[in-house]
Amino acid sequence: METKGGFLISRIKQAGSRRFDRLLDEAGIDAFNGAQGRILYVLWQGDGLTISQIGAQTSLANTTLTSMLDRMEAGGLIRREPSPRDRRAQLVFLTDQARALQGEYDRISQRMNALYYDGFTEDEVRQLEGYLTRILDNLEGGK
């Protein structure tokens, strides 16, 4: 049986990223891009995280994350402080500027969800998300 799941997921990710960036642009948000939005989303749930913790929640490599955080810090979205428990680690905190963007980000995320699931029943959404979670567990489990 020929399968295209990985190819389709990759295309969905690319198309979703382009659409999300377009929605940010239409909303006049130029403080961050879609990829940086993933970092902000994690930090809006609770900041004061290490780079490794952010990487685990965003699936971004530490090297990629470090350069993105450098740009976000230069843009006034985050600040880094040394960890009081680990001299080698830095903790990442949101600035007031980044906190002020959360409401608009949430509105754009809701628009994206509506686009993703247009025409789906609630049961179909639950099934799809269940399947995607299983795929992610398979990939992260290292089978």
mmCIF file with all atom_site columns, C-alpha atoms in Angstrom:
data_model
loop_
_atom_site.group_PDB
_atom_site.id
_atom_site.type_symbol
_atom_site.label_atom_id
_atom_site.label_alt_id
_atom_site.label_comp_id
_atom_site.label_asym_id
_atom_site.label_entity_id
_atom_site.label_seq_id
_atom_site.pdbx_PDB_ins_code
_atom_site.Cartn_x
_atom_site.Cartn_y
_atom_site.Cartn_z
_atom_site.occupancy
_atom_site.B_iso_or_equiv
_atom_site.pdbx_formal_charge
_atom_site.auth_seq_id
_atom_site.auth_comp_id
_atom_site.auth_asym_id
_atom_site.auth_atom_id
_atom_site.pdbx_PDB_model_num
ATOM 1   C CA . MET A 1 1   ? 0.000   0.000  0.000  1.00 0.00 ? 1   MET A CA 1
ATOM 2   C CA . GLU A 1 2   ? 1.383   3.374  -1.003 1.00 0.00 ? 2   GLU A CA 1
ATOM 3   C CA . THR A 1 3   ? 1.023   6.053  1.667  1.00 0.00 ? 3   THR A CA 1
ATOM 4   C CA . LYS A 1 4   ? 1.450   9.820  1.506  1.00 0.00 ? 4   LYS A CA 1
ATOM 5   C CA . GLY A 1 5   ? 0.832   10.820 5.145  1.00 0.00 ? 5   GLY A CA 1
ATOM 6   C CA . GLY A 1 6   ? 4.270   12.306 5.781  1.00 0.00 ? 6   GLY A CA 1
ATOM 7   C CA . PHE A 1 7   ? 4.203   14.193 2.476  1.00 0.00 ? 7   PHE A CA 1
ATOM 8   C CA . LEU A 1 8   ? 0.725   15.564 3.191  1.00 0.00 ? 8   LEU A CA 1
ATOM 9   C CA . ILE A 1 9   ? 1.636   16.595 6.749  1.00 0.00 ? 9   ILE A CA 1
ATOM 10  C CA . SER A 1 10  ? 4.710   18.401 5.414  1.00 0.00 ? 10  SER A CA 1
ATOM 11  C CA . ARG A 1 11  ? 2.623   20.240 2.810  1.00 0.00 ? 11  ARG A CA 1
ATOM 12  C CA . ILE A 1 12  ? 0.003   21.133 5.435  1.00 0.00 ? 12  ILE A CA 1
ATOM 13  C CA . LYS A 1 13  ? 2.732   22.530 7.696  1.00 0.00 ? 13  LYS A CA 1
ATOM 14  C CA . GLN A 1 14  ? 4.165   24.654 4.876  1.00 0.00 ? 14  GLN A CA 1
ATOM 15  C CA . ALA A 1 15  ? 0.764   25.906 3.696  1.00 0.00 ? 15  ALA A CA 1
ATOM 16  C CA . GLY A 1 16  ? -0.311  26.577 7.285  1.00 0.00 ? 16  GLY A CA 1
ATOM 17  C CA . SER A 1 17  ? 2.856   28.564 8.007  1.00 0.00 ? 17  SER A CA 1
ATOM 18  C CA . ARG A 1 18  ? 2.367   30.683 4.885  1.00 0.00 ? 18  ARG A CA 1
ATOM 19  C CA . ARG A 1 19  ? -1.296  31.332 5.739  1.00 0.00 ? 19  ARG A CA 1
ATOM 20  C CA . PHE A 1 20  ? -0.500  32.150 9.376  1.00 0.00 ? 20  PHE A CA 1
ATOM 21  C CA . ASP A 1 21  ? 2.197   34.639 8.324  1.00 0.00 ? 21  ASP A CA 1
ATOM 22  C CA . ARG A 1 22  ? -0.301  36.203 5.892  1.00 0.00 ? 22  ARG A CA 1
ATOM 23  C CA . LEU A 1 23  ? -2.886  36.563 8.683  1.00 0.00 ? 23  LEU A CA 1
ATOM 24  C CA . LEU A 1 24  ? -0.252  38.175 10.913 1.00 0.00 ? 24  LEU A CA 1
ATOM 25  C CA . ASP A 1 25  ? 0.573   40.584 8.101  1.00 0.00 ? 25  ASP A CA 1
ATOM 26  C CA . GLU A 1 26  ? -3.107  41.395 7.493  1.00 0.00 ? 26  GLU A CA 1
ATOM 27  C CA . ALA A 1 27  ? -3.495  42.113 11.228 1.00 0.00 ? 27  ALA A CA 1
ATOM 28  C CA . GLY A 1 28  ? -0.515  44.483 11.072 1.00 0.00 ? 28  GLY A CA 1
ATOM 29  C CA . ILE A 1 29  ? 1.603   42.314 13.358 1.00 0.00 ? 29  ILE A CA 1
ATOM 30  C CA . ASP A 1 30  ? 5.225   42.501 12.331 1.00 0.00 ? 30  ASP A CA 1
ATOM 31  C CA . ALA A 1 31  ? 6.791   41.984 15.752 1.00 0.00 ? 31  ALA A CA 1
ATOM 32  C CA . PHE A 1 32  ? 7.127   38.242 15.165 1.00 0.00 ? 32  PHE A CA 1
ATOM 33  C CA . ASN A 1 33  ? 6.639   35.564 12.526 1.00 0.00 ? 33  ASN A CA 1
ATOM 34  C CA . GLY A 1 34  ? 4.751   32.297 12.756 1.00 0.00 ? 34  GLY A CA 1
ATOM 35  C CA . ALA A 1 35  ? 7.727   30.284 13.984 1.00 0.00 ? 35  ALA A CA 1
ATOM 36  C CA . GLN A 1 36  ? 8.438   32.841 16.705 1.00 0.00 ? 36  GLN A CA 1
ATOM 37  C CA . GLY A 1 37  ? 4.735   32.703 17.537 1.00 0.00 ? 37  GLY A CA 1
ATOM 38  C CA . ARG A 1 38  ? 5.217   29.065 18.559 1.00 0.00 ? 38  ARG A CA 1
ATOM 39  C CA . ILE A 1 39  ? 7.812   30.198 21.082 1.00 0.00 ? 39  ILE A CA 1
ATOM 40  C CA . LEU A 1 40  ? 5.580   32.997 22.328 1.00 0.00 ? 40  LEU A CA 1
ATOM 41  C CA . TYR A 1 41  ? 2.661   30.574 22.642 1.00 0.00 ? 41  TYR A CA 1
ATOM 42  C CA . VAL A 1 42  ? 4.718   28.317 24.925 1.00 0.00 ? 42  VAL A CA 1
ATOM 43  C CA . LEU A 1 43  ? 5.877   31.286 27.000 1.00 0.00 ? 43  LEU A CA 1
ATOM 44  C CA . TRP A 1 44  ? 2.327   32.674 27.280 1.00 0.00 ? 44  TRP A CA 1
ATOM 45  C CA . GLN A 1 45  ? 1.441   29.386 29.010 1.00 0.00 ? 45  GLN A CA 1
ATOM 46  C CA . GLY A 1 46  ? 4.180   30.119 31.551 1.00 0.00 ? 46  GLY A CA 1
ATOM 47  C CA . ASP A 1 47  ? 7.514   31.831 31.099 1.00 0.00 ? 47  ASP A CA 1
ATOM 48  C CA . GLY A 1 48  ? 10.782  31.456 32.978 1.00 0.00 ? 48  GLY A CA 1
ATOM 49  C CA . LEU A 1 49  ? 11.675  28.374 30.920 1.00 0.00 ? 49  LEU A CA 1
ATOM 50  C CA . THR A 1 50  ? 15.094  27.196 29.785 1.00 0.00 ? 50  THR A CA 1
ATOM 51  C CA . ILE A 1 51  ? 15.956  26.939 26.108 1.00 0.00 ? 51  ILE A CA 1
ATOM 52  C CA . SER A 1 52  ? 15.800  23.138 26.396 1.00 0.00 ? 52  SER A CA 1
ATOM 53  C CA . GLN A 1 53  ? 12.303  23.287 27.877 1.00 0.00 ? 53  GLN A CA 1
ATOM 54  C CA . ILE A 1 54  ? 11.128  25.596 25.083 1.00 0.00 ? 54  ILE A CA 1
ATOM 55  C CA . GLY A 1 55  ? 12.765  23.317 22.504 1.00 0.00 ? 55  GLY A CA 1
ATOM 56  C CA . ALA A 1 56  ? 10.964  20.279 23.901 1.00 0.00 ? 56  ALA A CA 1
ATOM 57  C CA . GLN A 1 57  ? 7.597   22.038 23.655 1.00 0.00 ? 57  GLN A CA 1
ATOM 58  C CA . THR A 1 58  ? 8.137   23.562 20.192 1.00 0.00 ? 58  THR A CA 1
ATOM 59  C CA . SER A 1 59  ? 10.184  20.771 18.571 1.00 0.00 ? 59  SER A CA 1
ATOM 60  C CA . LEU A 1 60  ? 12.771  23.374 17.554 1.00 0.00 ? 60  LEU A CA 1
ATOM 61  C CA . ALA A 1 61  ? 16.455  22.456 17.779 1.00 0.00 ? 61  ALA A CA 1
ATOM 62  C CA . ASN A 1 62  ? 18.429  24.373 20.413 1.00 0.00 ? 62  ASN A CA 1
ATOM 63  C CA . THR A 1 63  ? 20.676  25.947 17.766 1.00 0.00 ? 63  THR A CA 1
ATOM 64  C CA . THR A 1 64  ? 17.654  27.205 15.795 1.00 0.00 ? 64  THR A CA 1
ATOM 65  C CA . LEU A 1 65  ? 15.963  28.317 18.976 1.00 0.00 ? 65  LEU A CA 1
ATOM 66  C CA . THR A 1 66  ? 18.991  30.275 20.165 1.00 0.00 ? 66  THR A CA 1
ATOM 67  C CA . SER A 1 67  ? 19.146  32.368 16.980 1.00 0.00 ? 67  SER A CA 1
ATOM 68  C CA . MET A 1 68  ? 15.377  32.927 17.055 1.00 0.00 ? 68  MET A CA 1
ATOM 69  C CA . LEU A 1 69  ? 15.560  34.014 20.701 1.00 0.00 ? 69  LEU A CA 1
ATOM 70  C CA . ASP A 1 70  ? 18.393  36.403 19.805 1.00 0.00 ? 70  ASP A CA 1
ATOM 71  C CA . ARG A 1 71  ? 16.115  38.094 17.242 1.00 0.00 ? 71  ARG A CA 1
ATOM 72  C CA . MET A 1 72  ? 13.172  38.103 19.638 1.00 0.00 ? 72  MET A CA 1
ATOM 73  C CA . GLU A 1 73  ? 15.302  39.666 22.362 1.00 0.00 ? 73  GLU A CA 1
ATOM 74  C CA . ALA A 1 74  ? 16.555  42.331 19.935 1.00 0.00 ? 74  ALA A CA 1
ATOM 75  C CA . GLY A 1 75  ? 12.916  42.976 18.992 1.00 0.00 ? 75  GLY A CA 1
ATOM 76  C CA . GLY A 1 76  ? 11.952  43.514 22.622 1.00 0.00 ? 76  GLY A CA 1
ATOM 77  C CA . LEU A 1 77  ? 9.763   40.392 22.947 1.00 0.00 ? 77  LEU A CA 1
ATOM 78  C CA . ILE A 1 78  ? 11.774  38.405 25.477 1.00 0.00 ? 78  ILE A CA 1
ATOM 79  C CA . ARG A 1 79  ? 14.510  38.815 28.025 1.00 0.00 ? 79  ARG A CA 1
ATOM 80  C CA . ARG A 1 80  ? 16.941  36.206 29.303 1.00 0.00 ? 80  ARG A CA 1
ATOM 81  C CA . GLU A 1 81  ? 18.188  35.882 32.852 1.00 0.00 ? 81  GLU A CA 1
ATOM 82  C CA . PRO A 1 82  ? 20.628  33.458 34.436 1.00 0.00 ? 82  PRO A CA 1
ATOM 83  C CA . SER A 1 83  ? 18.976  30.564 36.230 1.00 0.00 ? 83  SER A CA 1
ATOM 84  C CA . PRO A 1 84  ? 19.419  30.780 40.001 1.00 0.00 ? 84  PRO A CA 1
ATOM 85  C CA . ARG A 1 85  ? 19.587  26.952 40.134 1.00 0.00 ? 85  ARG A CA 1
ATOM 86  C CA . ASP A 1 86  ? 21.952  26.250 37.211 1.00 0.00 ? 86  ASP A CA 1
ATOM 87  C CA . ARG A 1 87  ? 24.743  28.688 36.321 1.00 0.00 ? 87  ARG A CA 1
ATOM 88  C CA . ARG A 1 88  ? 24.946  27.257 32.788 1.00 0.00 ? 88  ARG A CA 1
ATOM 89  C CA . ALA A 1 89  ? 21.251  27.784 32.007 1.00 0.00 ? 89  ALA A CA 1
ATOM 90  C CA . GLN A 1 90  ? 19.334  30.901 31.078 1.00 0.00 ? 90  GLN A CA 1
ATOM 91  C CA . LEU A 1 91  ? 15.648  31.421 31.710 1.00 0.00 ? 91  LEU A CA 1
ATOM 92  C CA . VAL A 1 92  ? 13.487  33.097 29.070 1.00 0.00 ? 92  VAL A CA 1
ATOM 93  C CA . PHE A 1 93  ? 10.824  35.610 30.110 1.00 0.00 ? 93  PHE A CA 1
ATOM 94  C CA . LEU A 1 94  ? 8.265   37.591 28.126 1.00 0.00 ? 94  LEU A CA 1
ATOM 95  C CA . THR A 1 95  ? 8.327   41.366 28.025 1.00 0.00 ? 95  THR A CA 1
ATOM 96  C CA . ASP A 1 96  ? 5.217   43.507 28.440 1.00 0.00 ? 96  ASP A CA 1
ATOM 97  C CA . GLN A 1 97  ? 5.358   44.112 24.670 1.00 0.00 ? 97  GLN A CA 1
ATOM 98  C CA . ALA A 1 98  ? 5.026   40.365 24.010 1.00 0.00 ? 98  ALA A CA 1
ATOM 99  C CA . ARG A 1 99  ? 2.263   39.962 26.586 1.00 0.00 ? 99  ARG A CA 1
ATOM 100 C CA . ALA A 1 100 ? 0.283   42.697 24.823 1.00 0.00 ? 100 ALA A CA 1
ATOM 101 C CA . LEU A 1 101 ? 0.323   40.660 21.577 1.00 0.00 ? 101 LEU A CA 1
ATOM 102 C CA . GLN A 1 102 ? -1.321  37.557 23.048 1.00 0.00 ? 102 GLN A CA 1
ATOM 103 C CA . GLY A 1 103 ? -4.926  38.592 22.403 1.00 0.00 ? 103 GLY A CA 1
ATOM 104 C CA . GLU A 1 104 ? -4.347  39.257 18.706 1.00 0.00 ? 104 GLU A CA 1
ATOM 105 C CA . TYR A 1 105 ? -2.304  36.053 18.370 1.00 0.00 ? 105 TYR A CA 1
ATOM 106 C CA . ASP A 1 106 ? -5.171  34.102 19.952 1.00 0.00 ? 106 ASP A CA 1
ATOM 107 C CA . ARG A 1 107 ? -7.658  35.633 17.496 1.00 0.00 ? 107 ARG A CA 1
ATOM 108 C CA . ILE A 1 108 ? -5.444  34.686 14.546 1.00 0.00 ? 108 ILE A CA 1
ATOM 109 C CA . SER A 1 109 ? -4.984  31.167 15.959 1.00 0.00 ? 109 SER A CA 1
ATOM 110 C CA . GLN A 1 110 ? -8.763  30.801 16.167 1.00 0.00 ? 110 GLN A CA 1
ATOM 111 C CA . ARG A 1 111 ? -9.014  31.839 12.504 1.00 0.00 ? 111 ARG A CA 1
ATOM 112 C CA . MET A 1 112 ? -6.387  29.227 11.622 1.00 0.00 ? 112 MET A CA 1
ATOM 113 C CA . ASN A 1 113 ? -8.300  26.542 13.518 1.00 0.00 ? 113 ASN A CA 1
ATOM 114 C CA . ALA A 1 114 ? -11.449 27.484 11.613 1.00 0.00 ? 114 ALA A CA 1
ATOM 115 C CA . LEU A 1 115 ? -9.517  27.110 8.341  1.00 0.00 ? 115 LEU A CA 1
ATOM 116 C CA . TYR A 1 116 ? -8.012  23.767 9.365  1.00 0.00 ? 116 TYR A CA 1
ATOM 117 C CA . TYR A 1 117 ? -11.336 22.249 10.334 1.00 0.00 ? 117 TYR A CA 1
ATOM 118 C CA . ASP A 1 118 ? -13.714 23.868 7.846  1.00 0.00 ? 118 ASP A CA 1
ATOM 119 C CA . GLY A 1 119 ? -16.333 21.260 6.906  1.00 0.00 ? 119 GLY A CA 1
ATOM 120 C CA . PHE A 1 120 ? -15.337 18.780 9.641  1.00 0.00 ? 120 PHE A CA 1
ATOM 121 C CA . THR A 1 121 ? -17.748 17.474 12.249 1.00 0.00 ? 121 THR A CA 1
ATOM 122 C CA . GLU A 1 122 ? -16.686 17.523 15.911 1.00 0.00 ? 122 GLU A CA 1
ATOM 123 C CA . ASP A 1 123 ? -16.278 13.746 15.759 1.00 0.00 ? 123 ASP A CA 1
ATOM 124 C CA . GLU A 1 124 ? -14.035 14.019 12.691 1.00 0.00 ? 124 GLU A CA 1
ATOM 125 C CA . VAL A 1 125 ? -11.887 16.642 14.433 1.00 0.00 ? 125 VAL A CA 1
ATOM 126 C CA . ARG A 1 126 ? -11.486 14.383 17.476 1.00 0.00 ? 126 ARG A CA 1
ATOM 127 C CA . GLN A 1 127 ? -10.598 11.416 15.252 1.00 0.00 ? 127 GLN A CA 1
ATOM 128 C CA . LEU A 1 128 ? -8.077  13.385 13.219 1.00 0.00 ? 128 LEU A CA 1
ATOM 129 C CA . GLU A 1 129 ? -6.395  14.815 16.297 1.00 0.00 ? 129 GLU A CA 1
ATOM 130 C CA . GLY A 1 130 ? -6.295  11.339 17.814 1.00 0.00 ? 130 GLY A CA 1
ATOM 131 C CA . TYR A 1 131 ? -4.576  9.967  14.717 1.00 0.00 ? 131 TYR A CA 1
ATOM 132 C CA . LEU A 1 132 ? -2.116  12.852 14.603 1.00 0.00 ? 132 LEU A CA 1
ATOM 133 C CA . THR A 1 133 ? -1.307  12.372 18.286 1.00 0.00 ? 133 THR A CA 1
ATOM 134 C CA . ARG A 1 134 ? -0.613  8.694  17.650 1.00 0.00 ? 134 ARG A CA 1
ATOM 135 C CA . ILE A 1 135 ? 1.716   9.581  14.762 1.00 0.00 ? 135 ILE A CA 1
ATOM 136 C CA . LEU A 1 136 ? 3.537   12.110 16.928 1.00 0.00 ? 136 LEU A CA 1
ATOM 137 C CA . ASP A 1 137 ? 3.871   9.555  19.733 1.00 0.00 ? 137 ASP A CA 1
ATOM 138 C CA . ASN A 1 138 ? 5.280   7.037  17.228 1.00 0.00 ? 138 ASN A CA 1
ATOM 139 C CA . LEU A 1 139 ? 7.843   9.546  15.979 1.00 0.00 ? 139 LEU A CA 1
ATOM 140 C CA . GLU A 1 140 ? 8.848   10.852 19.391 1.00 0.00 ? 140 GLU A CA 1
ATOM 141 C CA . GLY A 1 141 ? 8.934   7.342  20.863 1.00 0.00 ? 141 GLY A CA 1
ATOM 142 C CA . GLY A 1 142 ? 11.734  6.391  18.499 1.00 0.00 ? 142 GLY A CA 1
ATOM 143 C CA . LYS A 1 143 ? 10.083  3.212  17.228 1.00 0.00 ? 143 LYS A CA 1
#
